[in-house]
Coordinates of C-alpha atoms in Angstrom, one line a residue:
Chain A
X15 CA 109.0 92.1 72.0
X16 CA 110.3 95.5 72.9
X17 CA 112.2 96.6 76.0
X18 CA 109.1 98.0 77.8
X19 CA 107.4 94.6 77.2
X20 CA 110.3 92.8 78.8
X21 CA 110.2 95.1 81.8
X22 CA 106.5 94.6 82.3
X23 CA 106.8 90.9 82.0
X24 CA 109.8 90.6 84.3
X25 CA 108.3 92.9 87.0
X26 CA 105.0 91.1 86.9
X27 CA 106.5 87.6 87.0
X28 CA 108.9 88.7 89.8
X29 CA 106.0 90.1 91.9
X30 CA 104.0 86.9 91.5
X31 CA 106.9 84.5 92.0
X32 CA 108.0 86.4 95.1
X33 CA 104.5 86.3 96.6
X34 CA 104.1 82.6 95.9
X35 CA 107.5 81.7 97.3
X36 CA 107.0 83.9 100.4
X37 CA 103.5 82.4 101.1
X38 CA 104.4 78.8 100.6
X39 CA 107.7 79.2 102.6
X40 CA 105.7 80.7 105.5
X41 CA 103.0 78.0 105.2
X42 CA 105.5 75.1 105.4
X43 CA 108.0 76.6 107.9
X44 CA 105.8 78.3 110.6
X45 CA 105.4 76.1 113.6
X46 CA 101.9 76.6 115.1
X47 CA 103.2 75.9 118.5
X48 CA 105.0 79.2 118.6
X49 CA 101.9 81.1 117.6
X50 CA 100.0 82.8 120.4
X51 CA 96.4 83.8 119.5
X52 CA 94.6 86.6 121.4
X53 CA 91.9 85.8 123.8
X54 CA 88.6 84.9 122.1
X55 CA 86.1 87.3 123.6
X56 CA 83.1 87.4 121.3
X57 CA 80.4 89.9 122.3
X58 CA 78.5 89.6 119.0
X59 CA 78.3 93.3 118.7
X60 CA 76.8 93.8 122.2
Chain B
X1 CA 79.3 82.1 122.5
X2 CA 80.0 79.5 119.8
X3 CA 76.9 77.7 118.7
X4 CA 76.4 74.1 119.7
X5 CA 75.7 73.1 116.1
X6 CA 79.4 73.8 115.4
X7 CA 80.1 70.4 116.9
X8 CA 78.3 68.7 114.1
X9 CA 80.2 70.6 111.3
X10 CA 83.1 69.1 109.4
X11 CA 86.6 70.6 109.5
X12 CA 89.3 70.6 106.8
X13 CA 91.8 67.8 107.1
X14 CA 94.8 70.0 106.6
X15 CA 95.8 73.5 106.0
X16 CA 97.2 72.9 102.6
X17 CA 93.9 71.2 101.8
X18 CA 91.8 74.3 102.3
X19 CA 94.4 76.5 100.5
X20 CA 94.3 74.2 97.5
X21 CA 90.5 74.0 97.6
X22 CA 90.1 77.8 97.5
X23 CA 92.8 78.0 94.8
X24 CA 91.0 75.3 92.9
X25 CA 87.8 77.4 93.2
X26 CA 89.6 80.4 91.9
X27 CA 91.5 78.8 89.0
X28 CA 88.9 78.2 86.4
X29 CA 88.2 78.5 82.7
X30 CA 88.5 82.3 83.1
X31 CA 92.2 82.1 84.0
X32 CA 93.1 80.3 80.8
X33 CA 90.7 81.9 78.4
X34 CA 89.5 85.3 79.8
X35 CA 92.7 86.8 81.2
X36 CA 94.9 86.5 78.1
X37 CA 92.1 88.1 76.0
X38 CA 91.5 90.9 78.5
X39 CA 95.2 91.7 78.7
X40 CA 95.7 91.6 74.9
X41 CA 92.7 93.8 74.3
X42 CA 93.4 96.4 77.1
X43 CA 96.8 97.8 76.6
X44 CA 99.0 94.6 76.8
X45 CA 101.6 95.0 79.5
X46 CA 100.1 98.3 80.6
X47 CA 97.0 96.3 81.6
X48 CA 99.1 94.9 84.5
X49 CA 99.2 98.2 86.2
X50 CA 95.5 98.5 86.9
X51 CA 95.4 94.7 87.3
X52 CA 97.9 94.7 90.2
X53 CA 96.3 97.8 91.8
X54 CA 92.9 95.9 91.7
X55 CA 94.7 92.9 93.2
X56 CA 95.9 95.1 96.1
X57 CA 92.8 97.2 96.7
X58 CA 90.0 94.7 95.8
X59 CA 91.2 91.1 95.5
X60 CA 93.4 90.7 98.6
X61 CA 91.1 92.6 101.1
X62 CA 87.9 91.0 99.8
X63 CA 89.4 87.6 100.1
X64 CA 90.6 88.3 103.6
X65 CA 87.1 89.5 104.5
X66 CA 85.4 86.5 103.0
X67 CA 87.8 84.0 104.7
X68 CA 87.4 85.8 108.0
X69 CA 83.6 86.1 108.1
X70 CA 83.3 82.6 106.8
X71 CA 85.4 81.3 109.8
X72 CA 83.4 83.6 112.1
X73 CA 80.1 82.3 110.8
X74 CA 81.3 78.7 111.0
X75 CA 82.2 79.3 114.7
X76 CA 78.5 80.1 115.2
X77 CA 77.2 77.2 113.1
X78 CA 76.5 79.3 110.0
X79 CA 78.5 78.6 106.8
X80 CA 76.4 80.4 104.2
X81 CA 75.7 84.1 103.6
X82 CA 72.2 84.4 105.3
X83 CA 73.5 83.0 108.6
X84 CA 76.9 84.7 108.4
X85 CA 75.3 88.1 107.8
X86 CA 72.9 87.4 110.6
X87 CA 75.6 86.9 113.2
X88 CA 77.9 89.5 111.6
X89 CA 75.3 92.3 112.1
X90 CA 74.5 91.3 115.7
X91 CA 71.4 89.3 114.6
X92 CA 69.6 92.0 112.8
X93 CA 66.1 91.0 111.5
X94 CA 66.9 92.0 107.9
X95 CA 70.4 90.8 107.6
X96 CA 69.7 87.2 106.6
X97 CA 67.8 88.3 103.5
X98 CA 70.9 90.1 102.2
X99 CA 72.4 86.7 101.7
X100 CA 69.9 85.5 99.1
X101 CA 72.0 86.5 96.1
X102 CA 75.1 84.9 97.6
X103 CA 73.2 81.6 97.4
X104 CA 71.3 82.3 94.2
X105 CA 74.5 83.5 92.3
X106 CA 76.7 80.4 92.7
X107 CA 74.0 77.8 92.2
X108 CA 72.8 79.6 89.0
X109 CA 76.4 79.8 87.7
X110 CA 76.7 76.0 88.5
X111 CA 73.6 75.3 86.3
X112 CA 75.3 76.6 83.2
X113 CA 79.0 76.2 84.1
X114 CA 78.7 72.4 84.4
X115 CA 77.3 72.3 80.8
X116 CA 80.3 74.3 79.5
X117 CA 82.5 72.0 81.6
X118 CA 81.0 69.1 79.7
X119 CA 82.3 70.8 76.4
X120 CA 85.9 70.7 77.7
X121 CA 85.5 67.0 78.6
X122 CA 84.0 66.2 75.2
X123 CA 86.7 68.2 73.3
X124 CA 89.4 66.4 75.3
X125 CA 87.9 63.1 74.0
X126 CA 87.6 64.6 70.5
X127 CA 91.3 65.5 70.5
X128 CA 92.3 61.9 71.1
X129 CA 89.8 60.4 68.6
X130 CA 90.6 63.0 66.0
X131 CA 87.0 64.2 65.7
X132 CA 88.0 67.7 64.6
X133 CA 91.1 66.7 62.8
X134 CA 91.3 67.9 59.2
X135 CA 89.3 71.1 59.9
X136 CA 91.5 73.9 58.9
X137 CA 89.2 76.9 58.5
X138 CA 87.8 79.0 61.4
X139 CA 84.3 79.0 59.9
X140 CA 84.3 75.2 59.7
X141 CA 85.5 74.9 63.3
X142 CA 82.8 77.4 64.4
X143 CA 80.3 75.2 62.6
X144 CA 81.7 72.1 64.5
X145 CA 81.2 73.9 67.8
X146 CA 77.7 75.1 66.9
X147 CA 76.7 71.6 65.8
X148 CA 78.1 70.2 69.0
X149 CA 76.2 72.6 71.1
X150 CA 73.0 71.8 69.2
X151 CA 72.7 75.4 68.0
X152 CA 72.5 74.2 64.4
X153 CA 72.3 70.8 62.7
X154 CA 75.1 70.2 60.3
X155 CA 77.4 67.6 58.8
X156 CA 79.3 67.3 62.1
X157 CA 76.5 66.8 64.6
X158 CA 72.8 65.9 64.5
X159 CA 71.5 67.6 67.7
X160 CA 73.1 68.4 71.1
X161 CA 73.2 64.7 72.3
X162 CA 77.0 64.4 72.4
X163 CA 77.2 67.6 74.5
X164 CA 74.3 66.4 76.6
X165 CA 76.1 63.1 77.4
X166 CA 79.2 65.0 78.4
X167 CA 77.0 67.2 80.6
X168 CA 75.5 64.2 82.4
X169 CA 79.0 62.8 83.1
X170 CA 80.2 66.1 84.5
X171 CA 77.0 66.6 86.5
X172 CA 77.5 63.2 88.2
X173 CA 81.2 63.8 88.8
X174 CA 80.4 67.1 90.5
X175 CA 77.8 65.7 92.8
X176 CA 80.0 62.7 93.6
X177 CA 82.7 64.9 95.1
X178 CA 80.1 67.1 96.9
X179 CA 78.4 64.1 98.3
X180 CA 81.7 62.8 99.7
X181 CA 81.9 65.9 101.8
X182 CA 84.4 68.6 102.6
X183 CA 87.4 66.5 103.6
X184 CA 86.9 63.3 101.6
X185 CA 85.4 65.0 98.6
X186 CA 86.5 68.6 97.9
X187 CA 89.8 68.5 99.7
X188 CA 90.9 65.2 98.2
X189 CA 89.8 66.4 94.7
X190 CA 91.8 69.6 94.9
X191 CA 94.9 67.9 96.5
X192 CA 95.1 65.8 93.3
X193 CA 93.7 68.2 90.7
X194 CA 95.9 71.2 91.5
X195 CA 99.3 69.5 91.1
X196 CA 98.0 67.8 87.9
X197 CA 96.8 71.1 86.5
X198 CA 100.2 72.6 87.4
X199 CA 102.0 69.8 85.6
X200 CA 99.8 69.9 82.5
X201 CA 100.0 73.7 82.2
X202 CA 103.8 73.5 82.5
X203 CA 104.0 70.8 79.8
X204 CA 101.8 73.0 77.5
X205 CA 104.0 76.1 78.3
X206 CA 107.1 74.1 77.3
X207 CA 105.4 72.9 74.1
X208 CA 104.4 76.4 73.1
X209 CA 107.9 77.7 74.0
X210 CA 109.4 75.2 71.6
X211 CA 107.1 75.9 68.7
X212 CA 108.5 77.4 65.5
X213 CA 106.6 79.5 63.0
X214 CA 104.8 77.0 60.7
X215 CA 105.5 79.4 57.8
X216 CA 109.2 79.7 56.8
X217 CA 108.6 83.1 55.2
X218 CA 107.2 84.5 58.4
X219 CA 109.9 84.0 61.0
X220 CA 108.6 86.9 63.1
X221 CA 105.7 84.7 64.2
X222 CA 107.7 83.3 67.1
X223 CA 107.0 82.6 70.8
X224 CA 109.0 85.7 72.0
X225 CA 107.0 88.0 69.6
X226 CA 103.8 86.3 70.8
X227 CA 104.8 87.2 74.4
X228 CA 105.5 90.7 73.0
X229 CA 102.0 90.8 71.5
X230 CA 100.6 90.3 75.0
X231 CA 103.2 92.2 77.1
X232 CA 104.3 95.2 75.0
X233 CA 102.6 98.0 76.9
X234 CA 100.4 100.6 75.3
X235 CA 100.4 103.2 78.1
X236 CA 97.8 105.4 76.2
X237 CA 95.3 102.7 77.0
X238 CA 95.5 103.7 80.7
X239 CA 93.7 107.0 79.8
X240 CA 90.6 104.9 79.0
X241 CA 88.4 104.2 82.0
X242 CA 87.1 101.0 80.5
X243 CA 90.6 99.5 80.7
X244 CA 90.6 100.1 84.5
X245 CA 87.1 98.6 84.7
X246 CA 88.2 95.6 82.8
X247 CA 91.2 95.1 85.1
X248 CA 88.9 95.4 88.2
X249 CA 86.4 93.0 86.6
X250 CA 89.0 90.4 85.7
X251 CA 90.5 90.6 89.2
X252 CA 87.1 90.2 90.7
X253 CA 86.2 87.0 88.7
X254 CA 89.5 85.4 88.9
X255 CA 89.7 85.3 92.7
X256 CA 86.1 83.9 93.1
X257 CA 85.2 86.6 95.5
X258 CA 81.5 87.5 95.8
X259 CA 80.5 83.9 95.0
X260 CA 79.9 82.7 98.6
X261 CA 82.3 79.8 98.0
X262 CA 85.2 81.2 100.0
X263 CA 82.8 81.9 102.9
X264 CA 81.4 78.4 102.8
X265 CA 84.9 76.8 102.6
X266 CA 86.2 79.0 105.4
X267 CA 83.3 78.1 107.6
X268 CA 84.9 74.7 107.9
X269 CA 88.1 76.1 109.5
X270 CA 88.7 75.6 113.1
X271 CA 88.2 78.7 115.4
X272 CA 91.9 79.6 115.6
X273 CA 93.0 78.5 112.1
X274 CA 94.9 81.2 110.2
X275 CA 93.0 83.0 107.5
X276 CA 95.3 85.8 106.5
X277 CA 98.3 83.9 105.2
X278 CA 96.1 81.1 103.8
X279 CA 94.0 83.6 101.9
X280 CA 97.0 85.3 100.4
X281 CA 98.6 81.9 99.5
X282 CA 95.4 80.9 97.6
X283 CA 95.3 84.3 95.8
X284 CA 99.0 84.1 94.8
X285 CA 98.5 80.5 93.6
X286 CA 95.7 81.8 91.4
X287 CA 97.8 84.6 90.1
X288 CA 100.6 82.2 89.3
X289 CA 98.2 80.1 87.2
X290 CA 96.7 83.1 85.5
X291 CA 99.5 85.5 84.7
X292 CA 102.5 83.2 84.4
X293 CA 101.1 79.9 83.0
X294 CA 97.9 80.9 81.2
X295 CA 99.4 84.2 80.0
X296 CA 102.2 82.4 78.3
X297 CA 100.2 79.7 76.5
X298 CA 97.2 80.9 74.7
X299 CA 98.2 84.2 73.1
X300 CA 101.8 83.2 72.1
X301 CA 100.4 80.0 70.5
X302 CA 97.8 81.9 68.6
X303 CA 100.4 84.5 67.5
X304 CA 102.7 81.8 66.2
X305 CA 100.0 80.3 63.9
X306 CA 97.9 83.3 63.1
X307 CA 100.3 86.3 63.3
X308 CA 99.5 89.8 64.8
X309 CA 96.4 90.5 62.8
X310 CA 94.9 87.1 63.3
X311 CA 95.5 87.2 67.0
X312 CA 93.8 90.6 67.2
X313 CA 90.8 89.1 65.5
X314 CA 90.8 86.1 67.7
X315 CA 91.0 88.3 70.9
X316 CA 88.1 90.3 69.7
X317 CA 86.1 87.1 69.1
X318 CA 86.0 86.5 72.8
X319 CA 87.1 83.7 75.2
X320 CA 84.9 80.8 73.9
X321 CA 86.0 81.5 70.3
X322 CA 89.6 81.3 71.5
X323 CA 89.2 78.2 73.5
X324 CA 86.9 76.1 71.3
X325 CA 87.6 77.4 67.8
X326 CA 91.1 78.8 67.6
X327 CA 92.9 76.4 69.9
X328 CA 91.6 73.3 68.1
X329 CA 92.8 74.9 64.8
X330 CA 96.2 75.3 66.3
X331 CA 96.3 71.7 67.5
X332 CA 95.5 70.6 64.0
X333 CA 98.6 72.3 62.7
X334 CA 100.9 71.3 65.5
X335 CA 103.1 68.3 65.7
X336 CA 101.7 66.0 68.4
X337 CA 98.6 68.2 68.3
X338 CA 96.2 65.4 69.2
X339 CA 97.9 64.8 72.6
X340 CA 98.5 68.5 73.2
X341 CA 94.9 69.2 72.5
X342 CA 93.8 66.5 74.9
X343 CA 96.1 68.0 77.6
X344 CA 94.6 71.5 76.9
X345 CA 91.0 70.5 77.2
X346 CA 91.6 68.1 80.1
X347 CA 93.3 71.1 81.9
X348 CA 90.2 73.2 81.3
X349 CA 88.1 70.3 82.5
X350 CA 90.0 70.0 85.8
X351 CA 90.0 73.7 86.3
X352 CA 86.2 73.6 85.7
X353 CA 85.5 70.8 88.1
X354 CA 87.5 72.3 91.0
X355 CA 85.5 75.6 90.4
X356 CA 82.1 74.1 90.0
X357 CA 82.1 72.0 93.2
X358 CA 82.8 75.2 95.0
X359 CA 79.8 76.8 93.4
X360 CA 77.6 74.0 94.8
X361 CA 79.0 74.2 98.3
X362 CA 77.2 77.4 99.6
X363 CA 73.8 76.0 98.9
X364 CA 74.7 72.6 100.4
X365 CA 76.1 74.3 103.5
X366 CA 72.9 76.4 103.8
X367 CA 70.7 73.3 103.7
X368 CA 72.8 71.4 106.1
X369 CA 73.4 74.3 108.6
X370 CA 70.1 76.1 108.6
X371 CA 67.6 73.3 107.8
X372 CA 69.6 70.4 109.2
X373 CA 69.2 68.4 106.1
X374 CA 71.5 65.5 105.6
X375 CA 74.1 65.7 102.9
X376 CA 72.2 63.1 101.0
X377 CA 68.9 65.1 101.1
X378 CA 70.8 68.3 100.1
X379 CA 72.5 66.6 97.2
X380 CA 69.3 65.0 95.9
X381 CA 67.3 68.3 96.2
X382 CA 69.9 70.4 94.5
X383 CA 70.7 67.7 91.9
X384 CA 67.0 67.5 90.9
X385 CA 66.5 71.2 90.6
X386 CA 69.9 71.6 88.9
X387 CA 69.1 68.9 86.4
X388 CA 65.8 70.5 85.3
X389 CA 67.3 74.0 85.0
X390 CA 70.4 72.9 83.1
X391 CA 68.2 70.9 80.7
X392 CA 66.2 74.1 80.1
X393 CA 69.6 76.0 79.4
X394 CA 70.8 73.3 77.1
X395 CA 67.7 73.3 74.9
X396 CA 67.4 77.1 74.8
X397 CA 71.1 77.9 74.4
X398 CA 70.6 79.5 71.0
X399 CA 67.7 81.6 72.4
X400 CA 69.9 83.4 74.9
X401 CA 69.1 81.7 78.2
X402 CA 72.7 81.2 79.1
X403 CA 73.7 84.8 78.3
X404 CA 70.8 86.0 80.5
X405 CA 71.7 83.9 83.5
X406 CA 75.4 84.8 83.0
X407 CA 74.6 88.5 83.2
X408 CA 72.7 88.3 86.5
X409 CA 74.6 85.4 88.3
X410 CA 78.0 85.7 86.7
X411 CA 78.4 89.5 86.4
X412 CA 76.0 91.5 88.7
X413 CA 75.5 89.3 91.7
X414 CA 79.2 88.7 92.6
X415 CA 79.9 92.5 92.6
X416 CA 76.8 93.1 94.7
X417 CA 77.6 90.2 97.1
X418 CA 81.2 91.5 97.6
X419 CA 79.9 95.0 98.2
X420 CA 77.5 93.7 100.9
X421 CA 80.2 91.5 102.5
X422 CA 82.8 94.2 102.8
X423 CA 80.2 96.9 103.9
X424 CA 78.7 94.6 106.6
X425 CA 82.2 93.7 107.7
X426 CA 83.7 97.2 107.8
X427 CA 80.7 99.2 108.8
X428 CA 78.4 96.9 110.8
X429 CA 80.7 94.3 112.3
X430 CA 83.2 97.1 112.8
X431 CA 86.7 97.4 111.3
X432 CA 88.3 97.3 114.8
X433 CA 86.6 94.1 115.7
X434 CA 87.2 92.8 112.2
X435 CA 91.0 93.3 112.6
X436 CA 90.8 91.3 115.8
X437 CA 89.2 88.5 113.8
X438 CA 92.0 88.8 111.2
X439 CA 94.6 88.5 113.9
X440 CA 93.1 85.4 115.5
X441 CA 95.5 82.6 114.8
X442 CA 97.1 84.7 112.1
X443 CA 100.4 83.8 110.6
X444 CA 100.5 87.1 108.8
X445 CA 99.5 90.4 110.4
X446 CA 97.3 92.5 108.1
X447 CA 98.9 95.9 107.6
X448 CA 96.8 98.6 109.4
X449 CA 96.5 100.8 106.3
X450 CA 94.0 98.2 105.1
X451 CA 91.5 99.6 107.7
X452 CA 91.2 102.7 105.4
X453 CA 91.0 100.4 102.3
X454 CA 88.3 98.3 103.8
X455 CA 86.3 101.2 105.1
X456 CA 86.5 103.5 102.0
X457 CA 88.4 102.3 99.0
X458 CA 87.0 98.8 98.5
X459 CA 83.3 99.6 99.1
X460 CA 83.5 102.7 96.9
X461 CA 85.4 100.9 94.1
X462 CA 82.8 98.1 94.1
X463 CA 79.9 100.6 94.1
X464 CA 81.5 102.4 91.2
X465 CA 81.9 99.1 89.3
X466 CA 78.3 98.1 90.1
X467 CA 76.8 101.4 89.0
X468 CA 78.9 101.5 85.8
X469 CA 77.9 98.0 84.9
X470 CA 74.2 98.6 85.6
X471 CA 74.3 101.7 83.4
X472 CA 76.4 100.1 80.6
X473 CA 75.0 96.6 80.6
X474 CA 72.2 96.3 83.0
X475 CA 69.8 98.8 81.4
X476 CA 70.2 97.2 77.8
X477 CA 69.8 93.7 79.4
X478 CA 66.7 94.7 81.4
X479 CA 65.1 96.4 78.3
X480 CA 66.0 93.4 76.1
X481 CA 67.8 95.8 73.8
X482 CA 70.0 93.2 72.1
X483 CA 67.6 90.3 72.2
X484 CA 65.8 89.1 69.0
X485 CA 62.0 89.5 69.3
X486 CA 61.7 85.7 68.7
X487 CA 63.9 85.0 71.8
X488 CA 62.2 87.3 74.2
X489 CA 59.8 84.7 75.5
X490 CA 62.8 82.4 76.4
X491 CA 64.5 85.3 78.2
X492 CA 61.4 86.0 80.2
X493 CA 61.1 82.3 81.2
X494 CA 64.8 82.4 82.2
X495 CA 64.1 85.4 84.4
X496 CA 61.0 83.7 85.9
X497 CA 63.2 80.7 86.8
X498 CA 65.7 82.9 88.5
X499 CA 63.0 84.7 90.5
X500 CA 61.4 81.3 91.4
X501 CA 64.8 80.0 92.7
X502 CA 65.2 83.3 94.7
X503 CA 61.7 82.9 96.2
X504 CA 62.5 79.3 97.1
X505 CA 65.5 80.5 99.0
X506 CA 63.4 83.2 100.8
X507 CA 61.0 80.4 101.8
X508 CA 63.8 78.2 103.1
X509 CA 65.2 81.1 105.1
X510 CA 61.7 81.6 106.7
X511 CA 61.4 77.9 107.4
X512 CA 64.9 78.0 109.1
X513 CA 63.8 81.0 111.1
X514 CA 60.6 79.2 112.3
X515 CA 62.9 76.4 113.4
X516 CA 64.9 78.8 115.5
X517 CA 67.9 79.2 113.3
X518 CA 67.9 83.0 113.0
X519 CA 67.1 84.1 116.5
X520 CA 67.0 87.9 116.7
X521 CA 69.0 89.8 119.2
X522 CA 66.0 91.0 121.2
X523 CA 64.7 87.4 121.5
X524 CA 68.0 86.4 123.1
X525 CA 67.3 88.6 126.1

């Protein structure tokens, strides 16, 4: 495996690991009680 | 105004449940067999550049759109494409018919996918019983597979009955989980299956990592050099448009977008459940399985036993050859190969089941929502049709029925469906209103530059893929260019079945319309 191969592997794995950790961290730590959704006004395109 | 019928619809039991269900839908046989082959054939590590670009420009936005319009449709009592497109376009007369291929595609894929799923279950059993033990030559292993499929009668098998038995088991398993419903069936299945798949894939990865070259005189056939075979970049490949197309295609299939399954699953969310972070989490889970786990198992293992030239030949032989011919040969040479082989095929089986139940769900949702059929009625009807069609596929496998269905349902329809979904969302529903939908209950704010991506980049990219595929593959398929004259009758019967199922869906939409399910905008006044 050459140096370019290692770079591609490490960068790809880092991107995916970071995304997975970020997403699951947010999923398990966000308290829904702090979330404020906008008003639901549905005009169905009218 | 939310539809009253929403009260009768199920909801997911937990947030992690729906994330794992969508992840399970996405993680399928393609992750473990198709991705490594695509990467190795298309520039190695350089393939990851168009692959990640496709993830950003196609995969992530399309998944956000499908989750969002699914939740929106569910809020109005519609969980399948005809109903979702109907409310998404402000109840246009024609919109419901645009959803036909989003029902036809997944159900057709299910018809042949569950047969292939049966192969994985049978091979898991064969691994433990030593059925393919002692076979050391690729031609013999190919003959074993052909005999098993019933394509030829040989010393290994006398007809397709073993494969048929495995198909019946898999068929029943799929309908069992679908019958149990969204929470008790699909959610429970994925909550158990995904962690098991993760554990098995990790065990396999560790086993491949600890493999030494079986040939003392060829120490270069190592795990690290196997990774190198897959990851060493050939940047000149990026000048080839087909590499970019392959990356877009792989991204497309791996995330299960354009199948109608994500929309159907998302329709069971509550009105203010998050979709943006959940969607991204499901996508990243799929990428973890595909790039990190699958990418480190198959090609390195093949390299260790067959070297660079052998691996190149295997990659050119395609995904099925890799999974059902090369991998069993490797297990036969490996210490503890029987158990490792069982783990490999059981992993494929689990990945298959979690995907195939999601292929059934759009049609089940359609029948329940629009025709008010009970789950039992829906399961019996689809089961009966599915059993007949899959039998036709099994007994005409050698005559090209599966390939024909795979082109339409597995290649063309998903791209067409995704193009429709993103176009209707961005141009008819409106990107401004669409972003308000994204933001509803969102735990992650979608960056605003995605407005441009959803309006221009994603639809145009999909259109380019669609046109290229129609020219490259569609015209030869339509004109039966690569079909033996003796198989042409079978291919035409296959097309007739596909058209018959499509017409049946049109008929059901019209019945639903007569029962007041697709009320037009002018009729509301």
